[in-house]
XYZ file of C-alpha atoms in Angstrom:
550
model
C 24.227 115.764 -57.709
C 20.627 117.272 -57.995
C 19.474 120.311 -55.854
C 17.310 119.441 -52.866
C 13.808 120.543 -54.266
C 10.622 120.843 -52.198
C 8.703 123.523 -50.217
C 10.281 125.037 -47.055
C 8.651 125.004 -43.573
C 8.195 128.770 -43.123
C 5.238 128.300 -40.836
C 7.386 126.531 -38.325
C 10.789 128.003 -38.603
C 11.197 131.404 -40.443
C 14.911 131.529 -39.785
C 15.786 127.958 -41.213
C 16.096 128.898 -45.089
C 18.807 126.504 -45.966
C 21.663 127.871 -48.224
C 21.207 127.445 -51.877
C 23.565 125.179 -53.331
C 26.009 126.001 -56.160
C 26.222 124.470 -59.561
C 25.941 120.656 -59.506
C 29.127 118.821 -60.016
C 29.854 116.960 -63.107
C 30.365 113.347 -62.689
C 32.457 112.886 -65.742
C 35.075 115.250 -67.281
C 36.465 115.248 -70.708
C 40.131 114.218 -71.265
C 42.649 116.946 -72.100
C 45.805 116.575 -73.930
C 47.493 118.968 -71.616
C 49.578 117.920 -68.620
C 48.493 120.873 -66.507
C 46.020 119.744 -63.667
C 42.391 120.355 -64.198
C 41.054 122.916 -61.534
C 38.491 121.142 -59.221
C 35.300 122.964 -58.089
C 35.102 122.306 -54.288
C 31.548 122.065 -52.921
C 30.452 124.401 -50.013
C 31.513 122.727 -46.814
C 28.359 121.348 -44.840
C 26.145 121.325 -47.984
C 26.656 118.258 -50.287
C 28.223 116.044 -47.823
C 25.556 116.622 -45.194
C 22.735 116.158 -47.941
C 24.414 112.769 -48.954
C 24.564 111.680 -45.510
C 20.863 112.075 -44.952
C 19.875 110.683 -48.312
C 22.796 108.037 -48.836
C 23.184 105.873 -51.894
C 22.575 101.982 -51.212
C 26.411 101.539 -50.856
C 26.594 103.857 -47.967
C 24.812 101.561 -45.235
C 26.595 100.264 -42.178
C 25.461 96.783 -40.670
C 24.516 97.105 -37.298
C 25.133 94.231 -35.136
C 23.120 94.271 -32.119
C 22.286 92.043 -28.995
C 20.661 93.189 -25.826
C 20.809 89.724 -24.029
C 23.602 87.009 -23.808
C 24.186 83.779 -21.722
C 27.912 83.298 -20.920
C 29.654 80.540 -18.864
C 32.717 82.105 -16.994
C 35.228 79.652 -16.044
C 37.910 80.656 -13.691
C 41.484 79.014 -14.115
C 42.552 75.939 -12.301
C 45.547 75.994 -10.284
C 48.731 74.505 -11.305
C 50.138 71.259 -10.068
C 52.834 71.045 -7.279
C 56.351 69.794 -8.227
C 58.137 66.604 -7.138
C 61.820 67.658 -7.177
C 65.147 67.219 -5.019
C 68.274 69.006 -4.578
C 70.962 67.824 -6.860
C 74.575 69.059 -6.328
C 77.934 67.489 -7.019
C 78.671 66.042 -3.433
C 75.058 65.636 -2.451
C 74.068 62.169 -3.033
C 70.200 62.375 -2.054
C 69.326 66.004 -1.623
C 66.250 67.185 0.206
C 62.942 67.890 -1.458
C 62.757 71.315 -3.247
C 59.683 71.125 -5.534
C 57.649 74.426 -5.665
C 53.961 75.215 -5.417
C 51.654 75.409 -8.459
C 50.421 78.756 -9.434
C 46.888 80.162 -8.850
C 44.502 80.239 -11.751
C 43.261 83.313 -13.372
C 40.150 85.124 -12.294
C 37.147 86.521 -14.074
C 36.275 90.276 -13.830
C 33.546 92.449 -14.924
C 33.399 96.142 -15.898
C 30.626 98.368 -17.040
C 32.210 101.040 -19.520
C 31.138 103.794 -21.750
C 31.058 103.418 -25.518
C 29.690 100.159 -25.523
C 26.008 99.864 -26.641
C 25.457 96.157 -27.372
C 26.155 92.609 -25.989
C 26.938 91.119 -29.382
C 30.517 90.532 -28.730
C 29.490 88.254 -25.504
C 26.536 86.695 -27.245
C 28.651 84.956 -29.890
C 31.153 83.632 -27.268
C 29.211 81.342 -25.085
C 32.159 80.233 -22.846
C 35.028 82.533 -21.268
C 37.991 80.626 -19.617
C 40.645 82.274 -17.563
C 44.232 81.089 -17.717
C 45.281 78.053 -15.771
C 48.197 78.193 -13.449
C 51.512 76.977 -14.240
C 53.058 74.052 -12.463
C 55.671 74.336 -9.843
C 59.255 74.062 -10.722
C 62.459 72.793 -9.117
C 64.734 74.804 -6.725
C 61.584 75.919 -4.960
C 60.352 77.928 -7.921
C 56.535 78.415 -7.730
C 54.423 78.377 -10.698
C 53.043 81.807 -12.335
C 49.426 82.938 -12.058
C 47.049 82.425 -14.885
C 45.887 85.214 -16.965
C 42.883 87.134 -15.876
C 39.851 87.773 -17.985
C 37.883 91.118 -17.903
C 34.437 91.056 -19.315
C 33.377 94.730 -20.477
C 29.795 95.462 -20.984
C 27.720 98.578 -21.703
C 26.481 100.595 -18.594
C 23.103 99.637 -17.710
C 23.754 96.009 -18.003
C 21.984 93.397 -15.255
C 24.044 90.428 -14.302
C 22.158 87.638 -13.013
C 23.351 83.969 -12.166
C 21.798 80.909 -13.957
C 23.807 77.989 -12.531
C 26.943 77.527 -10.596
C 29.437 74.669 -10.304
C 32.169 75.051 -7.465
C 34.256 72.042 -6.913
C 35.710 73.420 -3.615
C 32.336 74.147 -2.127
C 31.032 70.607 -3.105
C 34.120 68.770 -1.631
C 33.610 70.941 1.701
C 29.966 70.067 1.708
C 30.986 66.202 1.347
C 33.407 66.510 4.144
C 30.841 68.227 6.261
C 28.127 65.469 5.614
C 30.589 62.710 6.317
C 32.174 64.246 9.531
C 32.401 61.794 12.260
C 32.293 58.768 10.348
C 34.807 55.902 10.479
C 36.214 56.746 7.046
C 37.123 60.339 7.853
C 38.495 59.240 11.265
C 40.869 56.851 9.756
C 42.032 59.087 6.994
C 43.191 61.607 9.387
C 46.152 59.302 10.088
C 46.519 57.520 6.894
C 45.613 58.378 3.320
C 45.352 56.599 0.121
C 46.462 57.429 -3.312
C 43.900 59.031 -5.603
C 44.657 59.954 -9.242
C 42.607 63.137 -9.227
C 44.434 64.417 -5.990
C 48.048 63.248 -6.233
C 51.225 63.915 -8.661
C 54.123 61.000 -8.366
C 57.609 61.234 -9.164
C 57.992 60.134 -12.642
C 61.224 58.466 -12.109
C 59.879 55.855 -9.743
C 58.491 52.465 -10.277
C 54.817 51.899 -9.773
C 55.628 49.025 -7.455
C 57.015 51.666 -4.814
C 53.506 52.903 -4.362
C 51.626 49.454 -3.997
C 52.274 49.476 -0.271
C 53.280 53.051 0.481
C 51.256 55.138 2.972
C 50.159 58.527 1.764
C 49.518 61.242 4.147
C 45.973 62.491 4.852
C 44.864 64.799 1.984
C 45.041 68.625 2.959
C 41.712 70.381 3.067
C 40.684 72.282 0.186
C 42.463 75.606 0.001
C 40.480 78.948 -1.155
C 42.188 82.211 -2.583
C 41.836 85.041 -0.519
C 40.318 86.891 -3.670
C 37.138 84.854 -2.794
C 36.167 87.319 -0.107
C 35.785 89.895 -2.862
C 33.268 87.873 -4.777
C 29.728 88.699 -4.690
C 27.486 86.459 -2.535
C 25.762 83.733 -4.740
C 23.543 83.722 -6.487
C 24.987 86.878 -8.377
C 22.574 89.675 -9.006
C 24.148 92.990 -10.038
C 22.720 96.058 -11.668
C 25.775 97.782 -13.428
C 23.811 101.001 -14.097
C 26.784 103.364 -13.965
C 30.297 103.240 -15.569
C 32.560 101.690 -13.298
C 36.302 102.831 -12.514
C 37.618 99.482 -11.404
C 36.535 96.238 -12.315
C 34.541 93.887 -10.049
C 35.429 90.200 -9.483
C 33.100 87.586 -10.305
C 35.065 84.374 -9.900
C 38.315 83.801 -8.315
C 41.003 81.538 -9.690
C 41.582 78.284 -7.783
C 44.839 77.754 -5.678
C 47.541 75.835 -6.917
C 49.039 72.457 -5.530
C 51.534 71.915 -2.856
C 55.097 70.705 -3.717
C 56.722 67.943 -2.043
C 58.468 69.743 0.636
C 55.081 70.138 2.455
C 54.873 66.466 3.197
C 58.400 65.846 4.565
C 58.187 64.155 7.872
C 60.648 62.457 10.207
C 59.746 59.002 8.570
C 59.760 59.970 5.137
C 62.582 62.506 4.322
C 62.220 62.405 0.543
C 58.473 62.233 -0.316
C 57.971 61.590 -3.994
C 54.495 62.928 -4.149
C 52.821 66.329 -4.596
C 49.145 67.602 -4.901
C 47.365 68.659 -7.930
C 45.907 72.044 -8.241
C 42.343 72.809 -7.325
C 39.709 72.870 -9.933
C 38.300 76.331 -10.962
C 34.728 77.252 -10.544
C 32.227 77.933 -13.201
C 29.361 80.212 -13.235
C 26.795 80.733 -15.921
C 25.309 84.164 -16.179
C 22.865 86.025 -18.103
C 23.614 89.589 -19.358
C 20.679 91.807 -20.144
C 20.708 95.367 -21.110
C 18.250 97.322 -18.762
C 19.175 100.720 -20.182
C 19.324 100.689 -23.708
C 19.807 104.290 -24.603
C 19.347 107.772 -23.162
C 16.674 108.334 -25.828
C 14.530 105.975 -28.094
C 12.643 106.663 -31.091
C 9.124 105.383 -31.189
C 6.810 105.347 -34.222
C 5.157 103.488 -36.971
C 6.896 101.999 -40.057
C 8.377 104.403 -42.696
C 7.873 107.491 -40.181
C 11.509 108.792 -40.666
C 13.187 107.471 -37.600
C 16.485 106.143 -39.207
C 16.748 109.559 -41.358
C 16.397 111.445 -37.993
C 19.077 109.234 -36.353
C 21.317 110.124 -39.190
C 20.580 113.806 -38.985
C 21.410 113.783 -35.156
C 24.484 111.499 -35.291
C 27.130 109.968 -37.609
C 25.100 106.712 -37.670
C 25.103 104.822 -40.953
C 21.440 103.322 -40.416
C 19.774 102.052 -43.440
C 17.207 104.245 -44.648
C 14.520 103.651 -47.529
C 11.005 104.609 -48.685
C 9.316 101.487 -47.521
C 8.176 99.888 -44.285
C 10.442 97.823 -41.885
C 13.754 99.177 -43.316
C 15.225 98.706 -39.751
C 14.801 95.140 -38.299
C 16.815 95.609 -35.218
C 17.669 98.656 -33.121
C 20.122 100.992 -34.532
C 22.590 102.865 -32.027
C 23.699 106.282 -32.424
C 25.740 108.999 -30.375
C 24.806 112.602 -30.293
C 27.867 114.550 -29.359
C 27.235 117.504 -27.214
C 30.767 118.551 -26.790
C 33.324 117.896 -29.432
C 35.981 119.731 -27.858
C 35.963 122.441 -30.652
C 34.674 125.310 -28.937
C 31.692 126.014 -26.740
C 29.275 122.855 -26.278
C 25.894 123.055 -27.681
C 24.339 122.111 -24.367
C 26.195 122.748 -20.974
C 24.802 120.204 -18.637
C 26.022 118.065 -15.780
C 24.826 114.590 -14.772
C 23.252 114.002 -11.444
C 26.553 112.524 -10.147
C 28.217 115.937 -11.146
C 29.925 114.443 -14.007
C 29.549 116.721 -17.175
C 27.308 115.216 -19.882
C 29.227 115.107 -23.288
C 26.974 113.026 -25.243
C 23.602 111.324 -25.622
C 22.837 107.745 -26.727
C 20.006 107.252 -29.221
C 18.264 104.144 -30.217
C 16.291 103.779 -33.317
C 13.896 101.242 -32.334
C 11.894 99.377 -35.242
C 8.635 100.455 -36.287
C 5.471 99.352 -34.342
C 2.122 98.371 -36.099
C -1.359 98.158 -34.494
C -1.831 94.774 -32.217
C 2.022 94.772 -31.901
C 1.272 93.564 -28.180
C -0.148 90.640 -29.648
C 3.231 89.691 -31.198
C 2.312 91.052 -34.782
C 4.908 92.634 -36.946
C 8.102 92.523 -35.259
C 6.264 91.705 -32.119
C 7.056 91.697 -28.403
C 10.846 91.579 -28.966
C 10.961 95.143 -29.925
C 8.388 96.427 -27.690
C 10.826 95.174 -24.948
C 13.278 97.795 -26.270
C 10.996 100.844 -25.543
C 10.840 100.291 -21.851
C 14.785 100.204 -21.944
C 15.242 104.160 -22.799
C 15.013 106.960 -20.285
C 13.193 109.190 -22.594
C 10.846 108.363 -25.269
C 10.640 110.338 -28.398
C 7.552 109.688 -30.517
C 8.412 110.104 -34.188
C 5.162 111.170 -36.058
C 4.788 111.622 -39.778
C 2.678 114.538 -40.503
C 2.233 113.524 -44.088
C 0.683 109.985 -43.192
C -2.590 110.917 -41.699
C -3.968 111.989 -38.512
C -1.113 112.629 -36.196
C -3.248 112.406 -32.970
C -4.781 109.112 -33.989
C -1.001 107.862 -34.853
C 0.180 109.048 -31.367
C -2.862 107.328 -29.655
C -2.276 104.030 -31.497
C 1.545 104.094 -30.507
C 0.496 104.505 -26.771
C -2.413 101.994 -27.010
C 0.452 99.172 -27.829
C 2.681 100.520 -25.090
C -0.162 100.589 -22.524
C -1.186 96.884 -23.387
C 2.491 95.842 -23.494
C 2.851 97.252 -19.952
C -0.308 95.529 -18.741
C 1.177 92.128 -20.076
C 4.302 92.571 -18.345
C 2.750 93.103 -15.144
C 0.785 90.041 -15.506
C 3.853 87.879 -16.361
C 5.612 89.309 -13.170
C 2.658 88.105 -11.078
C 2.552 84.750 -12.543
C 6.422 84.328 -11.964
C 6.023 85.529 -8.495
C 3.467 82.926 -7.684
C 5.272 80.032 -9.179
C 8.704 81.112 -7.820
C 8.523 78.768 -4.639
C 6.761 75.274 -4.560
C 5.834 73.673 -1.403
C 5.318 69.775 -1.122
C 3.781 68.261 2.004
C 4.282 64.695 1.634
C 4.245 63.395 5.214
C 3.341 65.867 7.622
C 3.015 69.671 8.124
C 5.999 70.504 10.119
C 9.187 72.083 8.742
C 12.123 74.067 10.323
C 12.971 77.571 9.256
C 16.757 76.223 8.486
C 15.634 73.978 5.949
C 13.072 76.278 4.445
C 15.762 78.883 4.005
C 18.083 76.371 2.429
C 15.546 74.563 0.089
C 16.596 71.235 1.585
C 14.989 68.431 3.609
C 16.075 67.966 7.323
C 16.700 64.858 9.091
C 13.426 65.071 11.258
C 11.417 67.405 9.040
C 8.698 65.931 6.776
C 8.286 68.849 4.136
C 10.107 69.681 1.029
C 10.411 72.935 -0.321
C 11.462 73.092 -3.839
C 13.008 76.397 -5.262
C 13.657 76.202 -9.062
C 16.720 78.221 -8.512
C 18.890 76.033 -10.973
C 16.436 76.601 -13.877
C 17.738 78.369 -16.821
C 14.671 80.411 -17.229
C 15.014 83.834 -15.245
C 12.385 86.144 -14.492
C 11.748 89.251 -16.359
C 13.774 92.377 -15.155
C 12.077 94.861 -12.906
C 11.506 97.775 -15.014
C 10.146 101.305 -14.516
C 6.594 101.427 -16.265
C 6.600 102.855 -19.784
C 3.875 105.547 -19.004
C 5.999 107.020 -16.300
C 8.708 107.815 -18.525
C 9.198 111.396 -19.919
C 8.264 111.685 -23.431
C 7.746 114.302 -26.330
C 6.832 114.260 -29.973
C 9.090 114.719 -33.066
C 6.859 115.872 -36.162
C 8.768 114.616 -39.145
C 8.326 115.576 -42.751
C 7.082 119.103 -41.755
C 8.349 120.348 -45.198
C 5.663 118.496 -47.214
C 2.612 120.818 -48.210
C -0.576 120.831 -46.352
C 0.837 119.566 -43.123
C 0.165 122.997 -41.053
C -3.246 121.946 -39.958
C -2.365 118.577 -38.891
C 0.554 119.952 -36.694
C -1.848 122.407 -35.326
C -4.270 119.759 -34.192
C -1.407 117.795 -32.599
C -0.180 120.840 -30.617
C -3.534 121.346 -29.204
C -3.930 117.846 -28.343
C -0.609 117.911 -26.298
C -1.537 121.133 -24.762
C -4.666 119.506 -23.432
C -2.909 116.453 -22.324
C -0.512 118.771 -19.998
C -3.403 120.748 -18.771
C -5.036 117.520 -17.768
C -8.357 118.084 -19.567
C -8.154 114.898 -21.590
C -7.110 111.443 -20.284
C -3.485 109.894 -21.004
C -3.590 107.900 -24.180
C -1.850 104.922 -22.244
C -4.935 104.806 -19.719
C -2.573 104.459 -16.886
C -2.877 106.173 -13.644
C 1.022 106.555 -13.102
C 1.504 108.272 -16.373
C 4.205 111.157 -16.643
C 2.977 114.458 -15.632
C 4.963 117.100 -17.398
C 4.952 119.450 -20.113
C 4.434 117.943 -23.676
C 5.738 119.604 -26.859
C 5.823 118.744 -30.525
C 9.021 119.676 -32.359
C 8.530 119.837 -36.185
C 11.579 118.861 -38.082
C 12.646 117.950 -41.561
C 14.967 115.171 -41.045
C 16.002 114.808 -44.926
C 16.989 118.445 -44.797
C 18.327 118.302 -41.379
C 16.129 121.447 -40.363
C 14.756 121.933 -36.837
C 16.727 119.125 -35.339
C 18.836 121.372 -33.175
C 15.923 121.558 -30.618
C 15.876 117.941 -29.887
C 19.235 117.894 -27.770
C 18.317 120.653 -25.729
C 15.050 119.219 -24.844
C 16.191 115.633 -24.297
C 18.951 116.887 -22.025
C 16.238 118.866 -20.040
C 14.243 115.856 -19.440
C 17.230 113.650 -18.722
C 18.349 116.088 -15.920
C 14.793 116.841 -14.636
């Protein structure tokens, strides 16, 4: 392995002279006839291994699977069927009914946890089903509950309902609309056989039910867990990790066994009810908070190498543009439980901060807000970071001009998002006046047509295209500059110009490059680093934590 050559950065960090490496190791050794083991020369700890991590071979890349949006259908478990059974003992010829009730279906829970940084596990699974309840058994044995499903998402996930199918609610609505009619009045005293509602005794003949009278169907039963469900439509902002999971869809109730239908006229009923069908909810999951810190920069500015220098990430690096085609996530450990932490801070909630999540966002080019380059899909990731770190290459031209170019794209994207939000707000409710101009408040709230009203209000709530998430403006986020490749010769003047520009921005003598009025007002700094050497990067965690807890 060759030495790391190149000039140091004495004009920035006088004390960051890296230790000189020892003699390079031989890749091949000669054969020896002796059986004695050949002494191996061990490299100094933290030198060669660190250098190989920052400048890895092509085989040392990890493929990052990332998704920040997923649409999943969550189906709660259906209830088990009731059992038709009778007591059988030696001296009892015709025992009483003893069929058990069916078990309840499994429920769907959701929980925001730490450690998860992507929704790719859910994006490739479009349907999640909870377990169905088991059927009842003889000797009054009830069926067991179905298995629950726990959906774990990253902290900072927004859950929004797209559509819903609730068979119990639909049946109740049908009963309410038909209430008072002749059919319902007759069904209170006499019922009919329905294949989707009744379970028949398998040992009986079909002719027995030709003229048999069935009792009226019991009303749909709801599980007590439904009281803990969020009100529809679901709209959750899981911004913090959760200690306990939250219920999204409760399992359906099981069917009733034949003892529930014993009457004085029918001591041995040969029928039971089927379990209720489970509800299904289609939700859209979207990451609102991508990371604590996001790298923003031009292509080939050294963002992936900087991510490797700060974390154990295996992001792909290379000396060409667009080596990063999707966000790479890394974790900067502040407290590794091996001595005193590098930075001692507490979160706003009082919980100690032990790590910082970092997002390496793909490079932006001029006119990216017009969907050029990697386009709007990756500009969307910028607004999901709490702190922005603008990675500027000191060896690639004027640093101030590069910073203004990045801020111009972010400012244009912020304006574009504001226009989209206004358009979606205007088209959210469509009112159609077909016959007159009077409508009741109740019908307007429900989005339905009342009996004597003449207005129709259409709300596209069942549409599968949801409006964009309300995000904080990009210009209002705290930010700083990371000046990379500071070890290259003749970059001192470029860095001094960048420092003077940031000082003028802090004092307010020049306008903010985003041209927005609500821009962040704070102290701006430029941290010079050499990512390929790992020099100067120790200031980044301290400054980032200060901005996060400000």
